[in-house]
Short mmCIF file of C-alpha atoms in Angstrom, two decimals:
data_model
loop_
_atom_site.label_atom_id
_atom_site.label_comp_id
_atom_site.label_asym_id
_atom_site.label_seq_id
_atom_site.Cartn_x
_atom_site.Cartn_y
_atom_site.Cartn_z
CA UNK A 231 56.69 -108.04 91.22
CA UNK A 232 56.17 -111.52 92.55
CA UNK A 233 56.86 -112.17 95.51
CA UNK A 234 56.09 -116.30 96.57
CA UNK A 235 56.14 -117.57 100.30
CA UNK A 236 56.32 -120.74 101.50
CA UNK A 237 54.15 -122.05 99.01
CA UNK A 238 53.00 -125.76 99.36
CA UNK A 239 50.22 -127.73 97.85
CA UNK A 240 48.53 -131.07 98.71
CA UNK A 241 45.83 -133.04 96.68
CA UNK A 242 44.76 -135.52 99.55
CA UNK A 243 48.47 -137.02 100.61
CA UNK A 244 50.66 -135.81 97.92
CA UNK A 245 52.79 -133.35 97.80
CA UNK A 246 52.86 -131.15 94.86
CA UNK A 247 54.38 -127.93 96.25
CA UNK A 248 56.54 -128.61 99.48
CA UNK A 249 57.44 -124.69 100.64
CA UNK A 250 58.78 -123.05 97.88
CA UNK A 251 59.84 -119.49 97.88
CA UNK A 252 61.02 -117.26 95.33
CA UNK A 253 60.98 -113.61 93.62
CA UNK A 254 60.21 -112.27 90.56
CA UNK A 255 61.81 -108.84 90.02
CA UNK A 256 60.11 -106.26 87.82
CA UNK A 257 60.82 -106.84 83.67
CA UNK A 258 62.88 -109.76 84.38
CA UNK A 259 62.44 -112.97 82.44
CA UNK A 260 62.03 -115.83 84.46
CA UNK A 261 62.49 -119.35 82.93
CA UNK A 262 60.88 -121.96 85.43
CA UNK A 263 62.79 -125.23 84.32
CA UNK A 264 61.89 -128.61 85.62
CA UNK A 265 60.59 -132.02 84.20
CA UNK A 266 57.05 -132.92 83.52
CA UNK A 267 55.34 -133.27 87.07
CA UNK A 268 57.65 -131.39 89.05
CA UNK A 269 54.85 -128.59 90.17
CA UNK A 270 55.61 -125.75 87.16
CA UNK A 271 51.77 -125.38 85.76
CA UNK A 272 50.68 -125.79 89.61
CA UNK A 273 52.69 -122.71 90.90
CA UNK A 274 51.51 -120.81 87.85
CA UNK A 275 47.72 -121.94 88.94
CA UNK A 276 48.10 -120.90 92.25
CA UNK A 277 49.75 -117.00 91.10
CA UNK A 278 46.81 -116.93 88.42
CA UNK A 279 44.25 -117.87 91.72
CA UNK A 280 42.95 -120.77 89.13
CA UNK A 281 44.11 -122.76 92.60
CA UNK A 282 44.09 -122.10 96.56
CA UNK A 283 47.70 -123.08 97.97
CA UNK A 284 47.11 -125.59 100.86
CA UNK A 285 49.62 -123.27 102.80
CA UNK A 286 51.92 -120.55 101.83
CA UNK A 287 51.02 -117.29 100.09
CA UNK A 288 51.70 -115.59 96.57
CA UNK A 289 52.01 -111.39 96.51
CA UNK A 290 51.61 -109.46 93.13
CA UNK A 291 53.00 -105.81 93.15
CA UNK A 292 51.86 -106.17 96.95
CA UNK A 293 48.87 -107.38 96.79
CA UNK A 294 48.05 -110.96 98.54
CA UNK A 295 46.37 -113.10 95.67
CA UNK A 296 44.08 -114.86 97.61
CA UNK A 297 42.49 -111.71 99.14
CA UNK A 298 42.42 -109.67 96.60
CA UNK A 299 42.62 -111.40 93.58
CA UNK A 300 40.50 -109.48 91.25
CA UNK A 301 42.93 -106.91 91.45
CA UNK A 302 45.75 -109.22 90.82
CA UNK A 303 44.43 -110.90 88.10
CA UNK A 304 44.02 -107.29 86.25
CA UNK A 305 47.77 -106.91 86.32
CA UNK A 306 48.38 -111.01 84.81
CA UNK A 307 47.93 -112.23 81.73
CA UNK A 308 48.02 -115.94 81.70
CA UNK A 309 48.31 -118.60 78.80
CA UNK A 310 47.71 -122.08 80.24
CA UNK A 311 49.67 -124.93 79.62
CA UNK A 312 46.49 -127.12 77.25
CA UNK A 313 45.89 -123.37 75.29
CA UNK A 314 42.28 -123.79 76.09
CA UNK A 315 40.08 -121.47 73.78
CA UNK A 316 36.60 -121.04 72.95
CA UNK A 317 36.54 -123.69 69.83
CA UNK A 318 33.23 -122.54 68.23
CA UNK A 319 34.11 -119.13 67.98
CA UNK A 320 36.08 -117.21 65.25
CA UNK A 321 39.25 -116.21 66.12
CA UNK A 322 38.32 -112.35 65.88
CA UNK A 323 34.94 -112.93 67.87
CA UNK A 324 37.34 -114.56 70.70
CA UNK A 325 39.83 -111.46 70.41
CA UNK A 326 36.96 -109.28 70.70
CA UNK A 327 35.49 -110.70 74.17
CA UNK A 328 38.77 -110.68 75.39
CA UNK A 329 39.32 -107.10 74.57
CA UNK A 330 35.86 -106.68 76.36
CA UNK A 331 35.94 -108.76 79.34
CA UNK A 332 39.60 -107.19 80.22
CA UNK A 333 37.86 -104.07 80.14
CA UNK A 334 39.22 -102.08 77.33
CA UNK A 335 37.34 -98.94 76.72
CA UNK A 336 35.25 -99.06 73.37
CA UNK A 337 37.41 -96.55 71.57
CA UNK A 338 40.48 -98.47 72.02
CA UNK A 339 39.20 -101.59 71.29
CA UNK A 340 39.63 -101.70 67.69
CA UNK A 341 42.92 -100.47 67.56
CA UNK A 342 44.31 -102.72 70.35
CA UNK A 343 42.91 -105.80 68.80
CA UNK A 344 45.07 -104.57 65.30
CA UNK A 345 48.45 -104.32 67.34
CA UNK A 346 47.77 -107.60 69.11
CA UNK A 347 46.52 -109.36 65.70
CA UNK A 348 49.92 -107.45 64.14
CA UNK A 349 52.56 -109.01 66.65
CA UNK A 350 50.93 -112.26 66.99
CA UNK A 351 50.21 -112.66 63.24
CA UNK A 352 47.24 -113.69 62.97
CA UNK A 353 45.75 -111.36 60.25
CA UNK A 354 45.31 -114.79 58.03
CA UNK A 355 42.87 -116.55 60.28
CA UNK A 356 41.57 -114.10 61.84
CA UNK A 357 37.67 -115.39 60.31
CA UNK A 358 38.53 -118.88 60.42
CA UNK A 359 36.84 -121.08 63.36
CA UNK A 360 39.36 -121.53 66.37
CA UNK A 361 38.60 -125.32 65.88
CA UNK A 362 39.97 -125.06 62.52
CA UNK A 363 43.46 -123.74 63.57
CA UNK A 364 46.61 -125.35 63.75
CA UNK A 365 48.29 -126.02 66.78
CA UNK A 366 50.69 -123.08 66.08
CA UNK A 367 48.03 -120.52 65.09
CA UNK A 368 46.54 -121.94 68.30
CA UNK A 369 49.15 -121.04 70.54
CA UNK A 370 49.66 -117.51 68.90
CA UNK A 371 45.45 -117.10 69.39
CA UNK A 372 46.51 -118.00 73.47
CA UNK A 373 49.54 -115.91 73.60
CA UNK A 374 47.23 -112.77 71.87
CA UNK A 375 44.64 -113.52 74.55
CA UNK A 376 47.41 -113.23 77.52
CA UNK A 377 49.13 -109.87 76.09
CA UNK A 378 45.47 -108.30 74.94
CA UNK A 379 45.30 -106.17 78.22
CA UNK A 380 48.89 -104.88 78.03
CA UNK A 381 49.33 -106.74 81.58
CA UNK A 382 52.63 -105.85 83.85
CA UNK A 383 52.85 -109.68 84.58
CA UNK A 384 52.38 -112.35 81.47
CA UNK A 385 52.62 -115.99 82.94
CA UNK A 386 53.03 -118.65 79.89
CA UNK A 387 53.05 -122.90 80.64
CA UNK A 388 55.04 -124.46 78.48
CA UNK A 389 54.11 -121.77 75.16
CA UNK A 390 56.55 -123.64 73.24
CA UNK A 391 55.54 -127.18 73.64
CA UNK A 392 54.03 -129.03 70.28
CA UNK A 393 55.72 -126.52 67.48
CA UNK A 394 57.93 -127.22 65.08
CA UNK A 395 61.66 -125.39 65.31
CA UNK A 396 60.55 -122.76 63.18
CA UNK A 397 57.92 -121.64 65.14
CA UNK A 398 59.32 -122.23 68.46
CA UNK A 399 62.23 -119.45 67.81
CA UNK A 400 59.23 -116.88 66.54
CA UNK A 401 57.45 -117.37 69.78
CA UNK A 402 60.91 -116.93 72.00
CA UNK A 403 61.42 -113.80 69.93
CA UNK A 404 57.70 -112.69 70.80
CA UNK A 405 58.69 -113.46 74.68
CA UNK A 406 62.30 -111.75 74.43
CA UNK A 407 60.23 -108.53 72.76
CA UNK A 408 57.51 -108.74 75.21
CA UNK A 409 60.24 -109.27 78.35
CA UNK A 410 61.61 -106.10 77.24
CA UNK A 411 58.97 -104.17 79.18
CA UNK A 412 57.13 -106.73 81.33
CA UNK A 413 57.94 -109.48 83.65
CA UNK A 414 57.46 -112.96 81.95
CA UNK A 415 57.48 -115.80 83.74
CA UNK A 416 57.61 -119.01 81.26
CA UNK A 417 57.76 -122.85 82.04
CA UNK A 418 59.22 -125.11 79.95
CA UNK A 419 61.20 -128.74 80.03
CA UNK A 420 63.67 -127.68 77.36
CA UNK A 421 67.15 -126.46 78.78
CA UNK A 422 68.36 -124.62 75.49
CA UNK A 423 65.04 -122.81 75.81
CA UNK A 424 65.78 -121.25 79.10
CA UNK A 425 69.45 -119.98 77.98
CA UNK A 426 68.22 -118.43 74.97
CA UNK A 427 65.35 -116.28 76.29
CA UNK A 428 65.79 -115.79 80.20
CA UNK A 429 67.65 -113.45 82.61
CA UNK A 430 67.08 -115.51 85.54
CA UNK A 431 66.04 -119.44 86.11
CA UNK A 432 64.30 -121.35 88.70
CA UNK A 433 64.74 -125.02 88.90
CA UNK A 434 61.71 -127.00 90.32
CA UNK A 435 62.25 -130.92 90.87
CA UNK A 436 59.50 -133.00 92.78
CA UNK A 437 57.83 -130.10 93.92
CA UNK A 438 61.10 -128.53 95.53
CA UNK A 439 63.72 -125.47 94.43
CA UNK A 440 66.58 -127.20 93.30
CA UNK A 441 68.67 -124.29 92.24
CA UNK A 442 68.29 -120.61 90.99
CA UNK A 443 69.87 -117.80 89.24
CA UNK A 444 71.21 -116.71 85.93
CA UNK A 445 71.34 -119.53 83.38
CA UNK A 446 75.74 -118.75 83.36
CA UNK A 447 75.51 -118.91 87.02
CA UNK A 448 73.74 -122.40 86.85
CA UNK A 449 75.81 -124.09 84.73
CA UNK A 450 78.74 -122.66 86.49
CA UNK A 451 77.16 -124.37 89.35
CA UNK A 452 76.75 -128.12 87.46
CA UNK A 453 79.55 -130.80 87.48
CA UNK A 454 79.60 -130.90 83.42
CA UNK A 455 81.13 -127.22 83.65
CA UNK A 456 84.14 -129.14 84.98
CA UNK A 457 85.07 -130.14 82.25
CA UNK A 458 86.58 -127.71 79.66
CA UNK A 459 86.99 -128.16 76.07
CA UNK A 460 88.66 -126.11 73.36
CA UNK A 461 88.12 -125.51 69.62
CA UNK A 462 90.55 -126.49 67.34
CA UNK A 463 90.48 -125.22 64.12
CA UNK A 464 92.74 -127.60 61.34
CA UNK A 465 93.66 -127.97 57.63
CA UNK A 466 95.30 -131.28 56.19
CA UNK A 467 95.20 -134.63 58.12
CA UNK A 468 93.08 -134.84 60.64
CA UNK A 469 94.53 -137.84 62.15
CA UNK A 470 97.71 -136.59 62.64
CA UNK A 471 96.72 -133.51 64.34
CA UNK A 472 94.37 -135.48 66.90
CA UNK A 473 97.03 -137.77 67.53
CA UNK A 474 99.21 -134.65 68.43
CA UNK A 475 96.74 -133.21 70.48
CA UNK A 476 96.47 -136.62 72.93
CA UNK A 477 100.01 -136.29 73.74
CA UNK A 478 99.75 -132.98 75.56
CA UNK A 479 99.62 -133.29 79.13
CA UNK A 480 95.92 -132.93 80.73
CA UNK A 481 94.09 -133.44 77.41
CA UNK A 482 91.26 -135.80 78.11
CA UNK A 483 90.40 -136.75 74.87
CA UNK A 484 90.38 -135.86 71.50
CA UNK A 485 87.73 -136.22 68.56
CA UNK A 486 86.66 -134.51 65.37
CA UNK A 487 83.31 -132.95 65.60
CA UNK A 488 81.59 -132.44 62.35
CA UNK A 489 78.06 -132.56 63.53
CA UNK A 490 75.76 -129.50 63.12
CA UNK A 491 72.17 -129.74 64.84
CA UNK A 492 69.03 -131.28 63.55
CA UNK A 493 67.68 -127.88 64.29
CA UNK A 494 70.34 -126.21 62.29
CA UNK A 495 69.80 -127.98 59.31
CA UNK A 496 65.52 -127.72 59.72
CA UNK A 497 66.15 -123.41 59.91
CA UNK A 498 68.39 -123.65 56.90
CA UNK A 499 65.69 -125.36 54.89
CA UNK A 500 62.80 -124.30 55.93
CA UNK A 501 64.09 -120.39 55.82
CA UNK B 145 27.81 -103.34 92.96
CA UNK B 146 28.81 -100.74 90.30
CA UNK B 147 28.33 -99.85 86.20
CA UNK B 148 31.10 -101.64 85.82
CA UNK B 149 30.22 -104.90 87.67
CA UNK B 150 27.06 -105.36 85.26
CA UNK B 151 28.40 -104.31 82.26
CA UNK B 152 31.05 -107.47 82.82
CA UNK B 153 28.30 -109.46 83.58
CA UNK B 154 26.43 -108.13 80.41
CA UNK B 155 29.73 -109.26 78.07
CA UNK B 156 29.89 -112.98 80.05
CA UNK B 157 26.15 -112.92 79.13
CA UNK B 158 26.73 -111.94 75.45
CA UNK B 159 29.30 -114.52 75.14
CA UNK B 160 27.08 -117.11 76.61
CA UNK B 161 24.20 -116.00 74.50
CA UNK B 162 25.87 -116.34 71.68
CA UNK B 163 27.43 -119.68 72.32
CA UNK B 164 24.15 -120.81 71.74
CA UNK B 165 23.53 -119.50 68.14
CA UNK B 166 27.15 -120.44 66.96
CA UNK B 167 26.30 -124.35 67.60
CA UNK B 168 23.13 -126.23 65.84
CA UNK B 169 21.73 -126.37 69.93
CA UNK B 170 20.02 -123.47 69.57
CA UNK B 171 17.91 -124.29 65.86
CA UNK B 172 17.88 -127.92 67.45
CA UNK B 173 15.97 -126.15 70.79
CA UNK B 174 13.40 -124.04 69.12
CA UNK B 175 12.61 -126.54 66.02
CA UNK B 176 12.00 -129.03 68.52
CA UNK B 177 10.46 -126.73 70.92
CA UNK B 178 7.64 -125.18 68.66
CA UNK B 179 6.65 -128.73 66.73
CA UNK B 180 6.34 -130.97 69.73
CA UNK B 181 4.59 -127.97 71.11
CA UNK B 182 2.13 -127.45 68.43
CA UNK B 183 1.91 -130.94 67.84
CA UNK B 184 0.92 -132.20 71.28
CA UNK B 185 -1.43 -129.13 71.60
CA UNK B 186 -3.77 -129.24 68.56
CA UNK B 187 -3.84 -133.34 68.47
CA UNK B 188 -6.45 -132.93 71.02
CA UNK B 189 -7.63 -129.31 70.49
CA UNK B 190 -9.64 -129.95 67.61
CA UNK B 191 -11.17 -133.09 69.47
CA UNK B 192 -12.25 -131.25 72.70
CA UNK B 193 -13.58 -127.97 70.36
CA UNK B 194 -13.10 -125.12 72.87
CA UNK B 195 -10.84 -122.12 72.36
CA UNK B 196 -9.09 -122.95 75.64
CA UNK B 197 -5.22 -122.51 75.66
CA UNK B 198 -5.03 -123.97 79.22
CA UNK B 199 -3.97 -127.27 78.11
CA UNK B 200 -0.89 -125.97 76.28
CA UNK B 201 0.54 -124.45 79.36
CA UNK B 202 0.06 -127.66 81.46
CA UNK B 203 2.10 -129.31 78.69
CA UNK B 204 4.81 -126.64 79.04
CA UNK B 205 6.47 -128.37 82.64
CA UNK B 206 6.61 -131.66 80.84
CA UNK B 207 8.39 -129.92 77.78
CA UNK B 208 10.65 -127.77 79.89
CA UNK B 209 12.14 -131.22 81.85
CA UNK B 210 13.51 -132.09 78.72
CA UNK B 211 14.86 -128.64 77.49
CA UNK B 212 16.09 -126.72 80.34
CA UNK B 213 18.37 -129.77 81.39
CA UNK B 214 19.41 -129.84 77.69
CA UNK B 215 20.12 -125.77 77.42
CA UNK B 216 22.13 -125.86 80.85
CA UNK B 217 24.19 -129.22 80.40
CA UNK B 218 27.13 -127.59 78.67
CA UNK B 219 27.05 -124.55 80.26
CA UNK B 220 29.57 -126.12 82.99
CA UNK B 221 30.68 -129.36 81.94
CA UNK B 222 32.17 -128.15 78.21
CA UNK B 223 34.03 -125.53 80.14
CA UNK B 224 35.52 -128.11 82.54
CA UNK B 225 36.63 -130.87 79.43
CA UNK B 226 38.23 -128.22 76.96
CA UNK B 227 40.08 -126.47 79.94
CA UNK B 228 38.25 -122.95 78.84
CA UNK B 229 37.44 -122.63 82.71
CA UNK B 230 40.73 -121.83 83.25
CA UNK B 231 40.58 -119.05 81.00
CA UNK B 232 37.39 -118.09 82.77
CA UNK B 233 38.35 -118.04 86.32
CA UNK B 234 41.74 -116.67 86.12
CA UNK B 235 40.32 -113.37 84.15
CA UNK B 236 39.09 -110.28 86.83
CA UNK B 237 35.62 -111.72 86.83
CA UNK B 238 34.17 -112.97 89.98
CA UNK B 239 32.21 -116.35 90.69
CA UNK B 240 28.91 -114.33 90.92
CA UNK B 241 29.35 -112.29 87.54
CA UNK B 242 30.07 -115.98 86.11
CA UNK B 243 27.27 -117.47 87.81
CA UNK B 244 24.68 -114.71 87.06
CA UNK B 245 25.45 -114.13 83.14
CA UNK B 246 25.14 -118.25 82.58
CA UNK B 247 22.11 -118.35 84.15
CA UNK B 248 20.71 -115.56 82.30
CA UNK B 249 22.00 -116.54 79.10
CA UNK B 250 20.26 -119.64 79.05
CA UNK B 251 16.84 -117.81 80.80
CA UNK B 252 16.50 -115.24 77.72
CA UNK B 253 17.31 -118.12 75.22
CA UNK B 254 14.56 -119.89 76.93
CA UNK B 255 12.15 -116.73 77.06
CA UNK B 256 12.45 -116.48 73.23
CA UNK B 257 11.71 -119.87 72.46
CA UNK B 258 8.82 -119.32 74.43
CA UNK B 259 7.66 -116.63 72.74
CA UNK B 260 8.21 -117.78 69.61
CA UNK B 261 5.05 -120.21 70.77
CA UNK B 262 2.93 -117.12 70.57
CA UNK B 263 0.83 -118.15 66.94
CA UNK B 264 -0.62 -121.05 69.33
CA UNK B 265 -2.69 -118.39 71.18
CA UNK B 266 -2.77 -116.51 68.53
CA UNK B 267 -4.48 -118.95 66.25
CA UNK B 268 -6.50 -120.06 69.12
CA UNK B 269 -7.95 -116.34 69.74
CA UNK B 270 -9.56 -116.28 66.38
CA UNK B 271 -11.01 -119.24 66.22
CA UNK B 272 -13.42 -117.86 69.11
CA UNK B 273 -13.49 -115.91 72.40
CA UNK B 274 -10.75 -116.44 74.38
CA UNK B 275 -9.48 -115.21 78.04
CA UNK B 276 -6.29 -113.01 77.76
CA UNK B 277 -5.47 -113.60 81.38
CA UNK B 278 -4.87 -117.28 81.78
CA UNK B 279 -2.19 -116.59 78.37
CA UNK B 280 -0.04 -113.78 80.46
CA UNK B 281 -0.66 -116.20 83.37
CA UNK B 282 1.21 -119.07 81.66
CA UNK B 283 3.62 -117.24 79.92
CA UNK B 284 4.97 -115.88 83.18
CA UNK B 285 4.39 -118.85 85.21
CA UNK B 286 6.27 -120.54 82.50
CA UNK B 287 9.26 -118.28 82.85
CA UNK B 288 9.36 -118.35 86.54
CA UNK B 289 9.22 -122.83 86.49
CA UNK B 290 12.03 -122.17 83.43
CA UNK B 291 14.26 -120.24 85.42
CA UNK B 292 13.88 -122.81 88.35
CA UNK B 293 14.57 -125.77 86.39
CA UNK B 294 17.13 -123.61 84.67
CA UNK B 295 18.96 -123.09 87.78
CA UNK B 296 18.87 -126.84 89.19
CA UNK B 297 20.37 -127.76 85.44
CA UNK B 298 23.46 -125.17 85.89
CA UNK B 299 24.22 -125.83 89.38
CA UNK B 300 24.74 -129.86 88.14
CA UNK B 301 26.67 -128.94 85.26
CA UNK B 302 28.98 -127.70 87.55
CA UNK B 303 29.63 -131.20 89.04
CA UNK B 304 30.54 -133.01 86.56
CA UNK B 305 32.59 -132.78 83.16
CA UNK B 306 30.21 -134.82 81.22
CA UNK B 307 27.27 -133.43 79.16
CA UNK B 308 25.38 -136.54 79.16
CA UNK B 309 25.59 -136.87 83.13
CA UNK B 310 24.55 -133.06 83.56
CA UNK B 311 22.00 -133.74 81.40
CA UNK B 312 20.31 -136.99 83.06
CA UNK B 313 20.37 -135.47 86.76
CA UNK B 314 19.48 -132.41 85.78
CA UNK B 315 16.62 -134.00 84.44
CA UNK B 316 16.04 -136.31 86.77
CA UNK B 317 16.57 -133.32 89.45
CA UNK B 318 13.88 -131.05 87.92
CA UNK B 319 11.40 -133.85 87.54
CA UNK B 320 11.65 -134.58 91.54
CA UNK B 321 11.38 -131.19 92.12
CA UNK B 322 8.06 -130.96 89.95
CA UNK B 323 6.30 -133.95 91.47
CA UNK B 324 7.26 -133.53 94.94
CA UNK B 325 3.60 -131.70 95.84
CA UNK B 326 1.73 -133.67 93.19
CA UNK B 327 -1.01 -135.51 94.77
CA UNK B 328 0.21 -139.33 94.27
CA UNK B 329 3.55 -138.55 95.77
CA UNK B 330 1.74 -136.62 99.05
CA UNK B 331 -0.25 -140.26 99.56
CA UNK B 332 2.91 -142.06 100.90
CA UNK B 333 4.09 -139.12 102.63
CA UNK B 334 4.13 -139.30 106.61
CA UNK B 335 1.30 -136.69 107.59
CA UNK B 336 3.43 -133.67 108.88
CA UNK B 337 5.60 -133.42 105.26
CA UNK B 338 2.14 -132.73 103.19
CA UNK B 339 1.88 -129.08 103.60
CA UNK B 340 5.77 -128.75 103.47
CA UNK B 341 6.12 -131.12 100.23
CA UNK B 342 2.98 -129.07 98.80
CA UNK B 343 4.60 -125.88 99.10
CA UNK B 344 8.56 -127.02 97.56
CA UNK B 345 7.01 -128.46 94.51
CA UNK B 346 6.80 -126.40 91.77
CA UNK B 347 3.80 -128.19 90.46
CA UNK B 348 0.80 -126.32 92.44
CA UNK B 349 2.93 -122.78 92.53
CA UNK B 350 3.22 -123.45 88.66
CA UNK B 351 -0.49 -124.19 88.15
CA UNK B 352 -2.16 -121.51 90.02
CA UNK B 353 0.21 -119.02 88.82
CA UNK B 354 -1.06 -120.43 85.27
CA UNK B 355 -4.30 -119.57 85.83
CA UNK B 356 -3.96 -116.28 85.72
CA UNK B 357 -3.20 -115.29 89.77
CA UNK B 358 0.01 -113.97 90.15
CA UNK B 359 -0.03 -114.08 94.09
CA UNK B 360 3.40 -112.78 95.79
CA UNK B 361 4.11 -115.85 97.56
CA UNK B 362 4.76 -117.25 94.19
CA UNK B 363 7.18 -115.17 92.55
CA UNK B 364 9.17 -115.31 96.21
CA UNK B 365 8.96 -118.56 96.14
CA UNK B 366 10.71 -119.14 92.93
CA UNK B 367 13.02 -116.17 93.29
CA UNK B 368 14.34 -117.76 96.29
CA UNK B 369 14.73 -121.40 94.80
CA UNK B 370 16.65 -119.69 92.11
CA UNK B 371 18.76 -117.83 94.01
CA UNK B 372 19.42 -120.38 96.11
CA UNK B 373 20.68 -122.86 93.61
CA UNK B 374 22.87 -120.03 92.01
CA UNK B 375 24.57 -119.64 95.17
CA UNK B 376 25.26 -123.45 95.43
CA UNK B 377 26.58 -122.90 91.99
CA UNK B 378 28.96 -120.48 93.35
CA UNK B 379 30.02 -122.31 96.16
CA UNK B 380 31.31 -125.12 93.85
CA UNK B 381 32.96 -122.85 91.43
CA UNK B 382 34.74 -121.55 94.15
CA UNK B 383 35.94 -124.76 95.65
CA UNK B 384 37.48 -126.02 92.68
CA UNK B 385 36.65 -129.43 93.58
CA UNK B 386 34.84 -130.79 90.91
CA UNK B 387 35.34 -133.69 88.91
#
């Protein structure tokens, strides 16, 4: 579906992307992982033809982006990292504009907006000006914009940054839902997000691809995985059990693990 | 170039025009234009005591000098500042479609404003006999001049993120283009340049048209000028190398 071949991008003397190649298959959810400034956004801007690459090429569905970007843009829905929206429009005005400019026919426009509003849960804010929306709603309007024309490919640049854990889960589920039929590339710098949603992961650092594969494969390859742990349920006195375990051959350490994550607690409280 | 092509321009154009009316800028713009225009005109009208509309159209280039850059300053600068340009240039539209939509959006707004000043010639006509030729010529001439100013302003807005810079530079550039053929600018100029400067300045084209003489050379001049600056505009957008 998407072929990225030997992509490089230079700004002056700084190389932001250095000879990157990977491909995304149809119907796949690809997580694009890497620290801030690794080149994730740059790659996405090149796929969407906002920027031109210094060298290399991107093919979408067999069409070279630089040669016929009007065609490739039609297949792509894109949410930029900054979630740019026209602030002085009402949400409904904006969605209508997006639907029209995306070429949805007059008789389908109402229905399609309804569907998108439904799946992004925007009903309550339809009549609000965009500059009065909360971060979570902005993000959802941004996603609504990206899926409006039912694109084959969805490119989401850090769709969950700045959201609270509940909203993060919602957006993740939305991505999973969309990803059932569509090809999705989304970037993040949160590891757990990737394992929760993605079929495949590309990890990028300083403009180069450092690892690629399913989340399980990547974990398998990392050093941390070589140490294994066993979870034991106990009753009675912890201390004596621990002492007992420590005596077993091959055990490096034993400790009581009673932490639940903050995320779990938050979800419990905000249910 | 087919129906779809122009339909997309129309959709973008509607958004641009709506943009003016969604913010207070439209009402401030129209209000200022009508009040200042009427006041400056009627201030001397009763002193002179002639039913002559010409002084109004002599004023217009000076008022447009401020108002046209005010209309165009945000068109690109704001898209860049807020990042919406990344949305606008990744949907399936060409650079030309966007530039044309922005240009005609501002032009239609300017024309609407101009037409609201129709009360002025009507008042004058009510006070005595008035020649209709210069009124029509004046309006047509003003629309062409306004279009040329807007094309400069739009181009300059694409060079910066800052609306104030876009306004000030736009005003300066429009002023330079208007004055380049004026008598005092020609005094110091080398002899061989005088006819060139006379031709390229907006002033001469404007005043000859405003008299009611619509010469095809003036129309062609304005059209090519506007086309040239819109083309510059698409080049800047295409290069993506703005600040």
